[in-house]
Amino acid sequence: VKALHRLLATLMSMLFAASLNQISQCENPFDILELAPLDEGSMEFLRGSTDKVEIILLWIQKLIVESMQSDLLPVPAPVLTRAFQELARGVVNVNEVRKISEFLFPFPYAQLISIMLLLHCLVMPFVAGVLLDKWYWAFLSSFISIFAFWGLNYVAAEIELPFGEDDNDLPMRGMQQYMNRTLLLLLEDSAQQVPR
C-alpha cells in the first residue's frame, strides 16, 4: 500500500507541475516529488508529448483502476467515481485557465487604447488650460488624469498575463512547493492513522 501511496504522490506532483507548466511562461521546470521510480519508457513518452496533463491524468486513473481490481484499493465504485470526477474537474479548470494565457487581449483593441491615451496626453493640457483659470490647476489636473490613465493601462498590461516569473505574477513555484509539502505530509504515518 505504501508503494501505491508513493507512486500516486509522485504522479500527483507531476500532474500539478505539468498543469503549471502548461499555463505559465516559466522557462525552468517545476520541482517534482520523485518518491517512486517511473520506467524510462514512460518518461520518454511523456517528455515527447505535447499534452502531458492528459497523459498523467490517464496514468493516475489507470493506477486507481488497477489497484481496485487487484484489491489493493478496496473502495466501492461510487467513491472512486467521485475521485475520477474531481480529477477531471481539475483538468477542466486547468484548460479554462489556459485560455487566459493563450488567448491574449486583442491587439487592435490594445493599439486603440494606446492611441487614445496619446491623444488624451496631447489634448488634456489644452482643455484644462481653457477651462481652468489658474495655470497650476490646469497643470495639476492634466498631470493627475494623464498619470492615472497611463497607470491603469500599465496595471492592466501587467495583470493580463499573471502566469510568469515577474514580481507581480502569481507565485507558481511556491504553489508547486506547497503541493509537494502537502503530498509529503499526507504520506507520513501519523497522517495515515485515524485518531482513536
PDB file of C-alpha atoms in Angstrom:
ATOM      1  CA  VAL A   1       0.000   0.000   0.000  1.00  0.00           C
ATOM      2  CA  LYS A   2       2.886   2.366   0.789  1.00  0.00           C
ATOM      3  CA  ALA A   3       4.304   1.828  -2.705  1.00  0.00           C
ATOM      4  CA  LEU A   4       0.905   2.774  -4.155  1.00  0.00           C
ATOM      5  CA  HIS A   5       0.793   5.909  -1.997  1.00  0.00           C
ATOM      6  CA  ARG A   6       4.287   6.924  -3.070  1.00  0.00           C
ATOM      7  CA  LEU A   7       3.565   6.327  -6.749  1.00  0.00           C
ATOM      8  CA  LEU A   8       0.283   8.226  -6.514  1.00  0.00           C
ATOM      9  CA  ALA A   9       2.012  11.139  -4.745  1.00  0.00           C
ATOM     10  CA  THR A  10       4.686  11.210  -7.454  1.00  0.00           C
ATOM     11  CA  LEU A  11       2.065  11.236 -10.206  1.00  0.00           C
ATOM     12  CA  MET A  12       0.015  13.943  -8.455  1.00  0.00           C
ATOM     13  CA  SER A  13       3.135  16.101  -8.115  1.00  0.00           C
ATOM     14  CA  MET A  14       3.861  15.536 -11.804  1.00  0.00           C
ATOM     15  CA  LEU A  15       0.256  16.381 -12.717  1.00  0.00           C
ATOM     16  CA  PHE A  16       0.345  19.635 -10.766  1.00  0.00           C
ATOM     17  CA  ALA A  17       3.738  20.601 -12.245  1.00  0.00           C
ATOM     18  CA  ALA A  18       2.581  19.764 -15.776  1.00  0.00           C
ATOM     19  CA  SER A  19      -0.551  21.862 -15.224  1.00  0.00           C
ATOM     20  CA  LEU A  20       1.519  24.830 -14.052  1.00  0.00           C
ATOM     21  CA  ASN A  21       3.926  24.391 -16.967  1.00  0.00           C
ATOM     22  CA  GLN A  22       1.032  24.353 -19.389  1.00  0.00           C
ATOM     23  CA  ILE A  23      -0.355  27.692 -18.219  1.00  0.00           C
ATOM     24  CA  SER A  24       2.847  29.529 -17.290  1.00  0.00           C
ATOM     25  CA  GLN A  25       5.619  31.242 -19.159  1.00  0.00           C
ATOM     26  CA  CYS A  26       8.224  29.860 -16.753  1.00  0.00           C
ATOM     27  CA  GLU A  27      11.357  28.631 -18.509  1.00  0.00           C
ATOM     28  CA  ASN A  28      12.659  26.334 -15.773  1.00  0.00           C
ATOM     29  CA  PRO A  29      10.696  23.195 -14.913  1.00  0.00           C
ATOM     30  CA  PHE A  30       8.921  22.916 -11.583  1.00  0.00           C
ATOM     31  CA  ASP A  31      10.191  20.660  -8.790  1.00  0.00           C
ATOM     32  CA  ILE A  32       8.568  17.235  -8.784  1.00  0.00           C
ATOM     33  CA  LEU A  33       8.487  14.701  -5.960  1.00  0.00           C
ATOM     34  CA  GLU A  34      10.297  11.580  -7.066  1.00  0.00           C
ATOM     35  CA  LEU A  35       9.114   9.165  -4.402  1.00  0.00           C
ATOM     36  CA  ALA A  36       8.608   6.200  -6.715  1.00  0.00           C
ATOM     37  CA  PRO A  37      10.666   5.216  -9.747  1.00  0.00           C
ATOM     38  CA  LEU A  38       8.913   5.517 -13.097  1.00  0.00           C
ATOM     39  CA  ASP A  39      10.096   3.426 -16.010  1.00  0.00           C
ATOM     40  CA  GLU A  40      12.251   5.223 -18.570  1.00  0.00           C
ATOM     41  CA  GLY A  41       9.964   4.304 -21.488  1.00  0.00           C
ATOM     42  CA  SER A  42       7.017   6.081 -19.886  1.00  0.00           C
ATOM     43  CA  MET A  43       9.119   9.118 -19.000  1.00  0.00           C
ATOM     44  CA  GLU A  44      10.498   9.322 -22.545  1.00  0.00           C
ATOM     45  CA  PHE A  45       6.962   9.140 -23.935  1.00  0.00           C
ATOM     46  CA  LEU A  46       5.872  11.890 -21.535  1.00  0.00           C
ATOM     47  CA  ARG A  47       8.816  14.147 -22.476  1.00  0.00           C
ATOM     48  CA  GLY A  48       7.885  13.859 -26.166  1.00  0.00           C
ATOM     49  CA  SER A  49       4.194  14.506 -25.574  1.00  0.00           C
ATOM     50  CA  THR A  50       2.501  17.813 -26.262  1.00  0.00           C
ATOM     51  CA  ASP A  51      -0.241  17.301 -23.663  1.00  0.00           C
ATOM     52  CA  LYS A  52       1.418  15.984 -20.533  1.00  0.00           C
ATOM     53  CA  VAL A  53      -1.527  16.779 -18.256  1.00  0.00           C
ATOM     54  CA  GLU A  54      -3.883  14.410 -20.086  1.00  0.00           C
ATOM     55  CA  ILE A  55      -1.308  11.597 -20.108  1.00  0.00           C
ATOM     56  CA  ILE A  56      -0.534  11.895 -16.391  1.00  0.00           C
ATOM     57  CA  LEU A  57      -4.266  12.044 -15.619  1.00  0.00           C
ATOM     58  CA  LEU A  58      -4.745   8.835 -17.605  1.00  0.00           C
ATOM     59  CA  TRP A  59      -1.876   7.181 -15.697  1.00  0.00           C
ATOM     60  CA  ILE A  60      -3.454   8.147 -12.371  1.00  0.00           C
ATOM     61  CA  GLN A  61      -6.842   6.826 -13.427  1.00  0.00           C
ATOM     62  CA  LYS A  62      -5.355   3.554 -14.674  1.00  0.00           C
ATOM     63  CA  LEU A  63      -3.350   3.196 -11.455  1.00  0.00           C
ATOM     64  CA  ILE A  64      -6.524   3.598  -9.394  1.00  0.00           C
ATOM     65  CA  VAL A  65      -8.483   1.113 -11.525  1.00  0.00           C
ATOM     66  CA  GLU A  66      -5.676  -1.465 -11.464  1.00  0.00           C
ATOM     67  CA  SER A  67      -5.310  -1.061  -7.702  1.00  0.00           C
ATOM     68  CA  MET A  68      -9.038  -1.547  -7.266  1.00  0.00           C
ATOM     69  CA  GLN A  69      -9.052  -4.670  -9.449  1.00  0.00           C
ATOM     70  CA  SER A  70      -6.141  -6.192  -7.523  1.00  0.00           C
ATOM     71  CA  ASP A  71      -7.922  -5.500  -4.195  1.00  0.00           C
ATOM     72  CA  LEU A  72      -5.095  -3.197  -3.168  1.00  0.00           C
ATOM     73  CA  LEU A  73      -7.646  -0.393  -3.060  1.00  0.00           C
ATOM     74  CA  PRO A  74     -10.916  -1.958  -1.793  1.00  0.00           C
ATOM     75  CA  VAL A  75     -13.118   1.098  -2.346  1.00  0.00           C
ATOM     76  CA  PRO A  76     -16.696   0.998  -3.663  1.00  0.00           C
ATOM     77  CA  ALA A  77     -17.153   2.124  -7.249  1.00  0.00           C
ATOM     78  CA  PRO A  78     -19.296   5.194  -6.390  1.00  0.00           C
ATOM     79  CA  VAL A  79     -16.493   6.579  -4.209  1.00  0.00           C
ATOM     80  CA  LEU A  80     -13.951   6.060  -6.999  1.00  0.00           C
ATOM     81  CA  THR A  81     -16.322   7.682  -9.472  1.00  0.00           C
ATOM     82  CA  ARG A  82     -16.267  10.777  -7.301  1.00  0.00           C
ATOM     83  CA  ALA A  83     -12.451  10.700  -7.245  1.00  0.00           C
ATOM     84  CA  PHE A  84     -12.398  10.490 -11.045  1.00  0.00           C
ATOM     85  CA  GLN A  85     -14.855  13.406 -11.250  1.00  0.00           C
ATOM     86  CA  GLU A  86     -12.619  15.563  -9.047  1.00  0.00           C
ATOM     87  CA  LEU A  87      -9.543  14.749 -11.143  1.00  0.00           C
ATOM     88  CA  ALA A  88     -11.418  15.526 -14.361  1.00  0.00           C
ATOM     89  CA  ARG A  89     -12.793  18.757 -12.890  1.00  0.00           C
ATOM     90  CA  GLY A  90      -9.251  19.820 -12.042  1.00  0.00           C
ATOM     91  CA  VAL A  91      -8.118  19.257 -15.630  1.00  0.00           C
ATOM     92  CA  VAL A  92     -11.144  21.172 -16.925  1.00  0.00           C
ATOM     93  CA  ASN A  93     -10.180  24.078 -14.650  1.00  0.00           C
ATOM     94  CA  VAL A  94      -6.599  23.955 -15.961  1.00  0.00           C
ATOM     95  CA  ASN A  95      -7.947  24.161 -19.510  1.00  0.00           C
ATOM     96  CA  GLU A  96     -10.073  27.161 -18.533  1.00  0.00           C
ATOM     97  CA  VAL A  97      -7.007  28.911 -17.123  1.00  0.00           C
ATOM     98  CA  ARG A  98      -5.054  28.034 -20.280  1.00  0.00           C
ATOM     99  CA  LYS A  99      -7.483  30.225 -22.204  1.00  0.00           C
ATOM    100  CA  ILE A 100      -6.263  33.229 -20.206  1.00  0.00           C
ATOM    101  CA  SER A 101      -2.615  32.523 -21.015  1.00  0.00           C
ATOM    102  CA  GLU A 102      -3.081  31.514 -24.665  1.00  0.00           C
ATOM    103  CA  PHE A 103      -5.700  33.966 -25.923  1.00  0.00           C
ATOM    104  CA  LEU A 104      -4.263  37.391 -25.339  1.00  0.00           C
ATOM    105  CA  PHE A 105      -6.020  40.733 -25.289  1.00  0.00           C
ATOM    106  CA  PRO A 106      -6.895  41.664 -28.904  1.00  0.00           C
ATOM    107  CA  PHE A 107      -4.041  43.605 -30.476  1.00  0.00           C
ATOM    108  CA  PRO A 108      -6.209  46.148 -32.355  1.00  0.00           C
ATOM    109  CA  TYR A 109      -8.025  46.994 -29.136  1.00  0.00           C
ATOM    110  CA  ALA A 110      -4.721  47.465 -27.297  1.00  0.00           C
ATOM    111  CA  GLN A 111      -3.479  49.713 -30.100  1.00  0.00           C
ATOM    112  CA  LEU A 112      -6.687  51.758 -29.979  1.00  0.00           C
ATOM    113  CA  ILE A 113      -6.253  52.248 -26.225  1.00  0.00           C
ATOM    114  CA  SER A 114      -2.655  53.405 -26.746  1.00  0.00           C
ATOM    115  CA  ILE A 115      -3.710  55.891 -29.432  1.00  0.00           C
ATOM    116  CA  MET A 116      -6.499  57.241 -27.250  1.00  0.00           C
ATOM    117  CA  LEU A 117      -4.090  57.646 -24.321  1.00  0.00           C
ATOM    118  CA  LEU A 118      -1.636  59.558 -26.521  1.00  0.00           C
ATOM    119  CA  LEU A 119      -4.462  61.738 -27.821  1.00  0.00           C
ATOM    120  CA  HIS A 120      -5.540  62.369 -24.226  1.00  0.00           C
ATOM    121  CA  CYS A 121      -1.952  63.393 -23.357  1.00  0.00           C
ATOM    122  CA  LEU A 122      -1.933  65.936 -26.167  1.00  0.00           C
ATOM    123  CA  VAL A 123      -5.435  67.361 -25.732  1.00  0.00           C
ATOM    124  CA  MET A 124      -5.877  67.365 -21.947  1.00  0.00           C
ATOM    125  CA  PRO A 125      -3.419  70.206 -21.167  1.00  0.00           C
ATOM    126  CA  PHE A 126      -5.141  72.475 -23.683  1.00  0.00           C
ATOM    127  CA  VAL A 127      -8.633  71.627 -22.418  1.00  0.00           C
ATOM    128  CA  ALA A 128      -7.542  72.148 -18.812  1.00  0.00           C
ATOM    129  CA  GLY A 129      -5.879  75.436 -19.764  1.00  0.00           C
ATOM    130  CA  VAL A 130      -9.090  76.701 -21.361  1.00  0.00           C
ATOM    131  CA  LEU A 131     -11.435  75.525 -18.602  1.00  0.00           C
ATOM    132  CA  LEU A 132      -9.354  76.449 -15.533  1.00  0.00           C
ATOM    133  CA  ASP A 133      -8.291  79.979 -14.658  1.00  0.00           C
ATOM    134  CA  LYS A 134      -5.022  79.239 -12.850  1.00  0.00           C
ATOM    135  CA  TRP A 135      -2.134  77.598 -14.681  1.00  0.00           C
ATOM    136  CA  TYR A 136      -1.171  75.412 -11.708  1.00  0.00           C
ATOM    137  CA  TRP A 137      -4.701  73.914 -11.513  1.00  0.00           C
ATOM    138  CA  ALA A 138      -4.555  73.188 -15.244  1.00  0.00           C
ATOM    139  CA  PHE A 139      -1.136  71.565 -14.832  1.00  0.00           C
ATOM    140  CA  LEU A 140      -2.212  69.553 -11.773  1.00  0.00           C
ATOM    141  CA  SER A 141      -5.462  68.273 -13.276  1.00  0.00           C
ATOM    142  CA  SER A 142      -3.701  67.362 -16.544  1.00  0.00           C
ATOM    143  CA  PHE A 143      -0.878  65.601 -14.746  1.00  0.00           C
ATOM    144  CA  ILE A 144      -3.172  63.624 -12.434  1.00  0.00           C
ATOM    145  CA  SER A 145      -5.552  62.471 -15.160  1.00  0.00           C
ATOM    146  CA  ILE A 146      -2.766  61.532 -17.602  1.00  0.00           C
ATOM    147  CA  PHE A 147      -0.768  59.760 -14.900  1.00  0.00           C
ATOM    148  CA  ALA A 148      -3.864  57.872 -13.675  1.00  0.00           C
ATOM    149  CA  PHE A 149      -4.912  56.674 -17.141  1.00  0.00           C
ATOM    150  CA  TRP A 150      -1.396  55.543 -18.094  1.00  0.00           C
ATOM    151  CA  GLY A 151      -1.013  53.875 -14.705  1.00  0.00           C
ATOM    152  CA  LEU A 152      -4.258  51.956 -15.206  1.00  0.00           C
ATOM    153  CA  ASN A 153      -3.090  50.891 -18.655  1.00  0.00           C
ATOM    154  CA  TYR A 154       0.214  49.565 -17.298  1.00  0.00           C
ATOM    155  CA  VAL A 155      -1.514  47.754 -14.435  1.00  0.00           C
ATOM    156  CA  ALA A 156      -3.913  46.135 -16.923  1.00  0.00           C
ATOM    157  CA  ALA A 157      -0.977  45.036 -19.084  1.00  0.00           C
ATOM    158  CA  GLU A 158       0.759  43.577 -16.033  1.00  0.00           C
ATOM    159  CA  ILE A 159      -2.230  41.530 -14.860  1.00  0.00           C
ATOM    160  CA  GLU A 160      -3.093  40.391 -18.380  1.00  0.00           C
ATOM    161  CA  LEU A 161      -0.503  37.585 -18.067  1.00  0.00           C
ATOM    162  CA  PRO A 162      -0.221  36.606 -14.400  1.00  0.00           C
ATOM    163  CA  PHE A 163       1.473  33.244 -15.059  1.00  0.00           C
ATOM    164  CA  GLY A 164       5.158  34.116 -15.301  1.00  0.00           C
ATOM    165  CA  GLU A 165       8.090  34.770 -13.037  1.00  0.00           C
ATOM    166  CA  ASP A 166       7.850  38.553 -12.720  1.00  0.00           C
ATOM    167  CA  ASP A 167       7.452  40.181  -9.317  1.00  0.00           C
ATOM    168  CA  ASN A 168       3.758  40.858  -9.896  1.00  0.00           C
ATOM    169  CA  ASP A 169       2.890  37.391 -11.222  1.00  0.00           C
ATOM    170  CA  LEU A 170       1.312  34.554  -9.301  1.00  0.00           C
ATOM    171  CA  PRO A 171       3.782  32.560  -7.169  1.00  0.00           C
ATOM    172  CA  MET A 172       3.812  29.468  -9.400  1.00  0.00           C
ATOM    173  CA  ARG A 173       6.928  27.922  -7.861  1.00  0.00           C
ATOM    174  CA  GLY A 174       5.538  28.495  -4.383  1.00  0.00           C
ATOM    175  CA  MET A 175       2.312  26.777  -5.416  1.00  0.00           C
ATOM    176  CA  GLN A 176       4.254  23.709  -6.599  1.00  0.00           C
ATOM    177  CA  GLN A 177       6.336  23.666  -3.408  1.00  0.00           C
ATOM    178  CA  TYR A 178       3.152  23.873  -1.319  1.00  0.00           C
ATOM    179  CA  MET A 179       1.617  20.975  -3.264  1.00  0.00           C
ATOM    180  CA  ASN A 180       4.754  18.885  -2.743  1.00  0.00           C
ATOM    181  CA  ARG A 181       4.833  19.677   1.009  1.00  0.00           C
ATOM    182  CA  THR A 182       1.163  18.706   1.286  1.00  0.00           C
ATOM    183  CA  LEU A 183       1.734  15.404  -0.522  1.00  0.00           C
ATOM    184  CA  LEU A 184       4.711  14.608   1.737  1.00  0.00           C
ATOM    185  CA  LEU A 185       2.619  15.437   4.807  1.00  0.00           C
ATOM    186  CA  LEU A 186      -0.147  13.092   3.651  1.00  0.00           C
ATOM    187  CA  LEU A 187       2.395  10.276   3.227  1.00  0.00           C
ATOM    188  CA  GLU A 188       3.530  10.443   6.855  1.00  0.00           C
ATOM    189  CA  ASP A 189       2.466   7.543   9.042  1.00  0.00           C
ATOM    190  CA  SER A 190       0.760   9.860  11.533  1.00  0.00           C
ATOM    191  CA  ALA A 191      -1.450  11.271   8.776  1.00  0.00           C
ATOM    192  CA  GLN A 192      -2.400   7.744   7.661  1.00  0.00           C
ATOM    193  CA  GLN A 193      -3.654   6.737  11.132  1.00  0.00           C
ATOM    194  CA  VAL A 194      -7.222   7.520  12.122  1.00  0.00           C
ATOM    195  CA  PRO A 195      -7.344   9.120  15.590  1.00  0.00           C
ATOM    196  CA  ARG A 196      -8.820   6.894  18.295  1.00  0.00           C
TER     197      ARG A 196
END
